[in-house]
C-alpha positions as MATLAB code, in Angstrom:
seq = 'XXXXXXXXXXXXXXXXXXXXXXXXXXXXXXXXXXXXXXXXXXXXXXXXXXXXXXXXXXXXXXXXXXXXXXXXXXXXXXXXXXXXXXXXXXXXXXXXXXXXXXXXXXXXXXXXXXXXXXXXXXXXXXXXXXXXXXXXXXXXXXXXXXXXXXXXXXXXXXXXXXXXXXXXXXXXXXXXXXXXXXXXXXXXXXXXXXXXXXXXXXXXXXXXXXXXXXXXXXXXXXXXXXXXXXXXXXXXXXXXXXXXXXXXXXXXXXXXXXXXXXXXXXXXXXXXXXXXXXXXXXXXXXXXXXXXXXXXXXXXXXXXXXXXXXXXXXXXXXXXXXXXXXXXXXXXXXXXXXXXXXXXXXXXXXXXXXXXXXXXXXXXXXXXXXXXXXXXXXXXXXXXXXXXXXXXXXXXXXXXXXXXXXXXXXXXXXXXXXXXXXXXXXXXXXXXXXXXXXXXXXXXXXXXXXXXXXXXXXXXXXXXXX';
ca = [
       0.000    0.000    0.000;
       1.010    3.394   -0.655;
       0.780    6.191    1.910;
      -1.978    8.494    0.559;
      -3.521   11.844    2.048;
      -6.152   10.153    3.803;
      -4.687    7.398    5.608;
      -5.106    7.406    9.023;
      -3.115    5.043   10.579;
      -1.764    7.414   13.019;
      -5.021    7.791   14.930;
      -5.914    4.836   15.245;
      -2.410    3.086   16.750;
      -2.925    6.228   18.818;
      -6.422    5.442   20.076;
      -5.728    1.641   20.422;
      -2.666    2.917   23.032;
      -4.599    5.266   24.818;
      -8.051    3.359   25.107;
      -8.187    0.088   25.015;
      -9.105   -0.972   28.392;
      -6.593   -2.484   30.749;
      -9.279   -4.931   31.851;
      -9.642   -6.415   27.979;
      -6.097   -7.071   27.780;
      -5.439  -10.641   27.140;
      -3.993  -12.516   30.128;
      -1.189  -14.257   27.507;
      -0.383  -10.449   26.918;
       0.419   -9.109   30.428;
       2.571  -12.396   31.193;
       4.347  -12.018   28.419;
       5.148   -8.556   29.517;
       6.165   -9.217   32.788;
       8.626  -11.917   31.585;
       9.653   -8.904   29.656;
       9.933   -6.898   32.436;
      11.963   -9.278   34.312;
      14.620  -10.062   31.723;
      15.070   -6.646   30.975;
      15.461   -5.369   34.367;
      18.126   -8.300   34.807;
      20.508   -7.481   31.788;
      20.446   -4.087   33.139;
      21.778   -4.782   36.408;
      24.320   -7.050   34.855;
      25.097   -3.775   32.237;
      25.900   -1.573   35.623;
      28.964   -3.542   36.419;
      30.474   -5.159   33.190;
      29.905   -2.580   30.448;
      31.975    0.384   30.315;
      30.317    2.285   27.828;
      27.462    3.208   31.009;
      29.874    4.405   33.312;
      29.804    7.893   31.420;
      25.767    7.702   31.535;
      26.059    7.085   35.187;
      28.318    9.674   36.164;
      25.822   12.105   34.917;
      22.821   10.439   36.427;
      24.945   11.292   39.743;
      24.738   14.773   38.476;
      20.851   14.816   39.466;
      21.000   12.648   42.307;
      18.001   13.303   44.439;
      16.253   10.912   46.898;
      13.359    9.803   45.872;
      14.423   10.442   42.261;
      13.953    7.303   39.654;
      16.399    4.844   40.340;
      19.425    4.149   38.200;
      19.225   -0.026   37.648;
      21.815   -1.288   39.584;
      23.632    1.359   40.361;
      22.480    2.600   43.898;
      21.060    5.698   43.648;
      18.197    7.747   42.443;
      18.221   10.385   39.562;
      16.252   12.912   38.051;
      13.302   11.280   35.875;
      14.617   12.148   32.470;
      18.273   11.791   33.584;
      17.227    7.943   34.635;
      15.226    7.277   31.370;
      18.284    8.079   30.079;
      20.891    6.021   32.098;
      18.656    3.397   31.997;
      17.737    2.896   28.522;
      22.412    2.985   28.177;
      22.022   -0.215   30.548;
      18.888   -2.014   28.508;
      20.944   -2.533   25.652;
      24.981   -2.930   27.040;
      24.870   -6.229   27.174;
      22.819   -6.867   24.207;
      21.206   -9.442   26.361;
      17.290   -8.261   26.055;
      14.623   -9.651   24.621;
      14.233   -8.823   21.056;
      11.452   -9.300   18.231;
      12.975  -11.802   15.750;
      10.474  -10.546   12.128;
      10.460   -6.847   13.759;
      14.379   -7.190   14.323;
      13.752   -4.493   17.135;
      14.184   -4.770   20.906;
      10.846   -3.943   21.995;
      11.284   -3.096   25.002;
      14.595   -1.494   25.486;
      13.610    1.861   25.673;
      10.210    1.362   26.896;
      11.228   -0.333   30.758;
      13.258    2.741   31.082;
      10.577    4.796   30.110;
       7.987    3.513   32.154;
      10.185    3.520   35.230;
      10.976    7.620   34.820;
       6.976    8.499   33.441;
       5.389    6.468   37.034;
       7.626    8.459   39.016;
       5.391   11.318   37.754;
       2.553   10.166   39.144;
       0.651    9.406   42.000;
      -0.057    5.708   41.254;
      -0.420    3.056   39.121;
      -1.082   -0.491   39.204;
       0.964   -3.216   38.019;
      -1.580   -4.483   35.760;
      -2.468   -0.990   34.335;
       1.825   -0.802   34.445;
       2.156   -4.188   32.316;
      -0.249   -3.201   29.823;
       1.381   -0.052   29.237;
       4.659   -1.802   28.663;
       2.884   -4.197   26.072;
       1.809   -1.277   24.541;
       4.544    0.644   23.401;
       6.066   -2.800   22.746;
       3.251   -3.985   20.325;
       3.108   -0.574   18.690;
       7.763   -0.845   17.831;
       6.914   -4.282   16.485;
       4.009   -3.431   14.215;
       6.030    0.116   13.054;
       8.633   -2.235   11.947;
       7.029   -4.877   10.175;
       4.672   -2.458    7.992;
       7.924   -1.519    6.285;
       8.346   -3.227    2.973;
      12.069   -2.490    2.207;
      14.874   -2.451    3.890;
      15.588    1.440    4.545;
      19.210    0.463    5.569;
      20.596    0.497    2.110;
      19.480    4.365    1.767;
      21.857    4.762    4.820;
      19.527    4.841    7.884;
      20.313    2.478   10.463;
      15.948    2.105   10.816;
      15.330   -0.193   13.806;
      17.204    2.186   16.565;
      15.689    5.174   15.144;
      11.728    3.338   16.087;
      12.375    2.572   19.615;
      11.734    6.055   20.615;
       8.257    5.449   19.600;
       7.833    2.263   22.412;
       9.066    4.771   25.040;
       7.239    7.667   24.126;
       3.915    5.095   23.482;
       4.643    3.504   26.766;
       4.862    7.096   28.958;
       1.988    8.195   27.259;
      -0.038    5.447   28.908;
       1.627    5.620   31.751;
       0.601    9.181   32.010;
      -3.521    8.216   31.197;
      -3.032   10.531   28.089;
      -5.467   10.870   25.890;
      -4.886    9.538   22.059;
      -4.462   13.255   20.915;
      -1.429   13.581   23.225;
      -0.140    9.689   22.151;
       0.090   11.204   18.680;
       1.518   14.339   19.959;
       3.768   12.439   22.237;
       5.188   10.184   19.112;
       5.604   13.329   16.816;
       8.031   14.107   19.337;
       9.943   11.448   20.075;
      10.495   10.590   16.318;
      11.681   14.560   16.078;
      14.574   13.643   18.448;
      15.442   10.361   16.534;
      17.976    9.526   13.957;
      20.274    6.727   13.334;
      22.737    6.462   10.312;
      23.881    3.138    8.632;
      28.060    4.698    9.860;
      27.464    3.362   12.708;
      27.349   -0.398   12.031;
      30.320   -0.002   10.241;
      32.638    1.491   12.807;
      34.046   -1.272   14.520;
      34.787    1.007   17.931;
      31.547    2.878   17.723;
      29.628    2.406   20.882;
      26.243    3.725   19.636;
      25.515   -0.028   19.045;
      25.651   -0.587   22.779;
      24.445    2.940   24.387;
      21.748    3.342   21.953;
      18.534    3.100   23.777;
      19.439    6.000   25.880;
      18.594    8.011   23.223;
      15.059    6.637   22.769;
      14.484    6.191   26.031;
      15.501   10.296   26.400;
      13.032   10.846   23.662;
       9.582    8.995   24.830;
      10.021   10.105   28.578;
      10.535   13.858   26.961;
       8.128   13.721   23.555;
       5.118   12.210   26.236;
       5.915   14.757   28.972;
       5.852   17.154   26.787;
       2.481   15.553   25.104;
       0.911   15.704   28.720;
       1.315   19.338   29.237;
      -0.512   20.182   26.225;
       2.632   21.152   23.552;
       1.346   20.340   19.436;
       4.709   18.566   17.629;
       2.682   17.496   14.326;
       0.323   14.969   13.459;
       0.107   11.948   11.307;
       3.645   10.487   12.337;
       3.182    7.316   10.349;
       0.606    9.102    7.644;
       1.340   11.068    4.361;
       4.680   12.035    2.435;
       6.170   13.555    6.037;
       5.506   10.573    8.146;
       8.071    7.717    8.421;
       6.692    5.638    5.898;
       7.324    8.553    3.550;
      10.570    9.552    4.613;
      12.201    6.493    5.071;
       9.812    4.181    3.282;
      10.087    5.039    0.333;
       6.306    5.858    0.565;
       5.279    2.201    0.887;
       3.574    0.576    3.967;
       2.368   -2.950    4.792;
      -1.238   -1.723    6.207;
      -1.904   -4.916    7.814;
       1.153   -5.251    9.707;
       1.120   -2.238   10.759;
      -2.495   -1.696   12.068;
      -4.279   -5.110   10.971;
      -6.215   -7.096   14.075;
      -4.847   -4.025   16.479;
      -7.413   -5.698   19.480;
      -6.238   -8.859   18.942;
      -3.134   -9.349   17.347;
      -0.184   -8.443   20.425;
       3.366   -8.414   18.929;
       4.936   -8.185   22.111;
       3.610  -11.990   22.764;
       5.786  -13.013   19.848;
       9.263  -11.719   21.522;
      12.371  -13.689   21.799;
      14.274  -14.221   24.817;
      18.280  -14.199   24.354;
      19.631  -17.485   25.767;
      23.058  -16.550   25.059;
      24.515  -12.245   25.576;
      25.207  -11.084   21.755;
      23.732   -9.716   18.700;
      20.334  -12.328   17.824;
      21.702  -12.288   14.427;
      24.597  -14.595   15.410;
      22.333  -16.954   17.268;
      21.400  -19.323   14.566;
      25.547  -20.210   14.702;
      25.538  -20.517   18.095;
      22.521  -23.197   18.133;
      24.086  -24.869   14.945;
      27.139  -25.478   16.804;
      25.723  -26.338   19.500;
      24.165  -29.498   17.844;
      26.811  -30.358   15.964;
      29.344  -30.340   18.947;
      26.422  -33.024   20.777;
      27.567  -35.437   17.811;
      29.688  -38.554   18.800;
      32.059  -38.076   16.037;
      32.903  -34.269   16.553;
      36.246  -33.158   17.567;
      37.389  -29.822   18.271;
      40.995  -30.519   17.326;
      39.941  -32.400   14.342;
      38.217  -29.288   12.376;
      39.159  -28.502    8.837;
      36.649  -26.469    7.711;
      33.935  -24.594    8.771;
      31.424  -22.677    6.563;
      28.176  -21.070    7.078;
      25.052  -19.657    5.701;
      24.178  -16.286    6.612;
      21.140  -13.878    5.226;
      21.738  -11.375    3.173;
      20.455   -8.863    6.301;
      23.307  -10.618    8.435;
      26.129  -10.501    5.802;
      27.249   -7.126    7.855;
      28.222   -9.513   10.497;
      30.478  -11.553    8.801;
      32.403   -8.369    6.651;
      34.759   -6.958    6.977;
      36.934  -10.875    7.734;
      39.599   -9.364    9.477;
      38.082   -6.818   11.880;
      35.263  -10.024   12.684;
      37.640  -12.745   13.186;
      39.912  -10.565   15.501;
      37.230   -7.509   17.503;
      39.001   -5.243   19.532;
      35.685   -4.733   21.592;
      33.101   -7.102   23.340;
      30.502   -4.910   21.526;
      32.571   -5.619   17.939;
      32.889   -9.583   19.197;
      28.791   -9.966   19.706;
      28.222   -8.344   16.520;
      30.642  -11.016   14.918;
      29.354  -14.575   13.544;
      32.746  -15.945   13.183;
      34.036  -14.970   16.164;
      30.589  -15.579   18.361;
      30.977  -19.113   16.592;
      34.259  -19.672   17.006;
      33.910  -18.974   20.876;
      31.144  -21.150   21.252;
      33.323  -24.099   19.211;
      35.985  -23.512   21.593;
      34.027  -23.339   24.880;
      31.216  -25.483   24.337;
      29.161  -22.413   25.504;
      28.745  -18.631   25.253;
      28.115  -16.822   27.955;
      29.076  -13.125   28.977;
      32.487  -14.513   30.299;
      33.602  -15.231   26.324;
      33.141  -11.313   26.053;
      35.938  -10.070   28.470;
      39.422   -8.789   27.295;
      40.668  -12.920   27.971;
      38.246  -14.312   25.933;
      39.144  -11.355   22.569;
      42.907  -11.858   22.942;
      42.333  -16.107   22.700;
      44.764  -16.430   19.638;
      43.039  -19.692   18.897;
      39.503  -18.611   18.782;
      40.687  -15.861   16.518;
      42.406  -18.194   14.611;
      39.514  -20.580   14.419;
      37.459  -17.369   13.223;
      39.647  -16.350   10.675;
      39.221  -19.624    8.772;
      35.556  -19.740    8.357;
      33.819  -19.249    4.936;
      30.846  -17.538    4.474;
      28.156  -18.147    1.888;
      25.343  -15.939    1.813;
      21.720  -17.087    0.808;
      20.249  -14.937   -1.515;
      16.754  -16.917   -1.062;
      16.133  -15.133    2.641;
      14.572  -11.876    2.987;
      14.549   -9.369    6.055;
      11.484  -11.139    7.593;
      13.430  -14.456    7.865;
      17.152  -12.972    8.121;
      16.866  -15.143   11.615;
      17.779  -18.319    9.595;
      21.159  -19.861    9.350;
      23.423  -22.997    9.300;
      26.911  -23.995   10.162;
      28.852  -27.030    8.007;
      31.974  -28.258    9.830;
      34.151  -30.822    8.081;
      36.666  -33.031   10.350;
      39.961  -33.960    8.977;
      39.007  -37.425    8.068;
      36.309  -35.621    5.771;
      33.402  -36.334    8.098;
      30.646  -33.611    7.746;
      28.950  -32.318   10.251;
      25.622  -30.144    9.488;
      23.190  -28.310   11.311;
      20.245  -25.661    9.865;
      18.335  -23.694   12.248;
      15.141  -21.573   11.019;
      14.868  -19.810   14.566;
      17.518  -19.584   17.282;
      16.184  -20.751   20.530;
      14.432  -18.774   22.606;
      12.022  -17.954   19.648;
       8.121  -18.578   19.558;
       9.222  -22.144   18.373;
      11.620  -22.801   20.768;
      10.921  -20.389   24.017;
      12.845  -20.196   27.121;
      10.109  -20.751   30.270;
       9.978  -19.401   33.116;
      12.345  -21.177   35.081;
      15.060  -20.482   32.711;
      13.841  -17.076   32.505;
      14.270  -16.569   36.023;
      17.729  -18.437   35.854;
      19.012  -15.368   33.870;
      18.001  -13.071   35.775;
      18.993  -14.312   38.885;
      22.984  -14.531   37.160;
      22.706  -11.256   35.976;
      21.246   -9.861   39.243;
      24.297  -11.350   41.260;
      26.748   -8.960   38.920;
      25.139   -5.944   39.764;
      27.085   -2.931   41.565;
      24.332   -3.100   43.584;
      21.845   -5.920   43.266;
      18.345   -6.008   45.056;
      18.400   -6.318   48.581;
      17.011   -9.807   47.713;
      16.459  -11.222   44.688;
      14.200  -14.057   44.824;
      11.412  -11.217   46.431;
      12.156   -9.363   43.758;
      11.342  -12.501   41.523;
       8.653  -13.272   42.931;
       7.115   -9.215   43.033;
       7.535   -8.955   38.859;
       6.209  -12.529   38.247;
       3.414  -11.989   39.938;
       3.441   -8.140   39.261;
      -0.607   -7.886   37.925;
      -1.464   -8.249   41.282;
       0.398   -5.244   42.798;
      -2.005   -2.583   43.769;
       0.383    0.367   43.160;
       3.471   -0.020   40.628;
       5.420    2.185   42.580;
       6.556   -0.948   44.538;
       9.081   -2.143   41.590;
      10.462    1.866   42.203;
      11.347    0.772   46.036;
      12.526   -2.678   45.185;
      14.688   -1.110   43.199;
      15.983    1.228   45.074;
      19.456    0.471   47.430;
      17.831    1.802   50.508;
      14.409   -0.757   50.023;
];
């Protein structure tokens, strides 16, 4: 479909945020948001101690300490509202541990925890139902933005899927707030004016945009719905017309019935994947290949003679260029590498966030290992199934060893539960600076968070004085 004058797809993702009732929302849809919740929270406490791209983020948070502020994940102290949307969103995506939407390719709710945290500061109350909803919300609204595109805006030199998370956080505040959907529309008009992301960045092998990212959109809902909610006009029709998104970096096309098809039944956020292993989701389908193939009886290690995948076209960027992948400089470079993700994994028989310290980069034999892989790239996958890969080893006695994977575990097809949801956060919780006072209460208050009569409780849990 093309994006005519009188489309008005705008107002009604709009009204859908602001008014469908809390009550309606499916019970499949506010679990799955409070497993999002969870995991999210959990790779951000992880993200305060191991990643030092933060540690800039939070030594401006500490710039706004105040008591009784928003608290910084992890990190013991409160902050200024905006300061922590900020901070916070740096953490969500550090690690690049979150959840993530495999067809979308967006993490859904990145920027939107972050934003939810600062916007219910705001208020009075809210409660954790009404809280949940609002996070599967802005999530449902990223994921549907992103599938209604029809090309891949990437080769015009946007990088697309960072520049749409603003809209989860700004969609997620808004509810948050009780706005009305003439300030959601408002409130998106001016988060996307905040938002940009270009293609340089993916790239750079020491850029550390890739990692810090969701600050930015995080920033941008907490301010564009704020804003919104005291009555300031940005424009209308954010997803409407020649102006909108679809327009500008669209090329003018939209698929309608991604984007607003079955909006009161049809919840994107239920179709999330959760990250069994800490690096880009694009270099999972290697990891789960070799997995597989390492279970084999007849695999050896120190037998290899060849290894050679098959990548998507959408993931080739992961593979090029061979000598800054097979050797990153950076744990961000290394989990946006297939050859070296796979090679670790080969080596270790795992990957874990441990395969991502300065050790684990200088390991002459992974890098080694990485350098010799071949890379074929198959031109049958589009964007919408970039997820898909498979790794061929071949031994030295000319045994081959095969294994295809459609979705990485931790898909729709292959989920993580609960208990190995709680698993991760539980590890991740234990690296904190500063982890919750006790973590299995803390469990225990998100997973069974639609009870809680005021929100505000996850605030205090939070916080290093609870």
């Amino acid at each position: 479909m093309t994006i005519g004058s009188s489309a008005s797809h705008t107002r009604r993702l709009s009204s859908h945020v602001a008014e469908f009732p809390t009550a309606d929302t499916p019970a499949a849809v506010i679990h799955a948001a409070k497993r999002s919740l969870l995991d999210g929270i959990g790779v951000s406490l992880a993200a305060s101690s191991l990643a030092r791209q933060v540690e800039p983020f939070i030594g401006l948070a500490r710039e706004g300490h105040t008591r009784g502020g928003t608290p910084v994940i992890g990190c013991g102290f409160d902050t200024a509202p905006t300061l922590a949307a900020t901070v916070n969103g740096a953490l969500a995506h550090a690690l690049d541990f979150e959840d993530t939407h495999d067809a979308a390719i967006v993490h859904p709710y990145a920027a939107a925890i972050p934003a939810a945290l600062s916007a219910m500061n705001r208020i009075d109350k809210i409660a954790g139902r009404e809280l949940l909803a609002s996070l599967a919300h802005g999530a449902n609204l990223v994921c549907r933005v992103s599938l209604g595109f029809t090309n891949n805006s990437e080769t015009d030199g946007w990088f697309l899927h960072p520049i749409l998370n603003s809209l989860a956080a700004a969609a997620t505040a808004s509810r948050v707030y009780g706005a009305t959907s003439a300030q959601v529309e408002q409130a998106l008009s001016f988060a996307f004016s905040q938002s940009t992301s270009s293609a340089a960045a993916k790239d750079q092998a020491d850029s550390d945009y890739r990692t810090i990212r969701e600050a930015f959109n995080a920033h941008a809902g907490v301010v564009g719905a704020s804003l919104a909610r005291d009555g300031l006009i940005g424009f209308s029709r954010v997803f409407d017309g020649p102006y909108g998104i679809y327009g500008l970096y669209g090329g003018g096309s939209v698929d309608a019935a991604a984007l607003t098809g079955d909006l009161e039944t049809r919840w994107e956020n239920t179709a999330v994947s959760f990250k069994p292993w800490p690096s880009c989701r694009g270099t999972h389908a290697f990891v789960d290949c070799a997995l597989q193939i390492m279970q084999d009886p007849l695999f050896s290690a120190d037998e290899i003679s060849d290894i050679e995948i098959r990548v998507s076209p959408f993931y080739q960027s992961l593979c090029e260029p061979t000598a800054e992948k097979s050797r990153p400089t950076t744990a961000s470079a290394a989990k946006f590498s297939i050859p070296f993700v796979l090679a670790a994994t080969v080596r270790s028989g795992e990957l874990t966030l441990k395969q991502f310290d300065e050790w684990a980069l200088a390991d002459e034999q992974t890098i080694r290992l990485a350098e010799r892989i071949r890379v074929g790239v198959d031109r049958s996958l589009d964007m919408r199934s970039a997820m898909n890969g498979g790794v061929k080893i071949t031994l030295a006695d000319g045994t081959v060893l095969r294994a295809d994977v459609e979705e990485p575990r931790g898909g729709s097809t292959r989920p993580m539960d609960d208990a190995e949801l709680i698993a991760k956060f539980r590890a991740c919780a234990e690296l904190a600076l500063h982890p919750p006072r006790d973590i299995a209460a803390f469990v225990d208050l998100v997973m069974n968070f639609e009870q809680e009569p005021d929100a505000h409780s996850l605030l205090v849990a939070l916080r290093a004085d609870s």
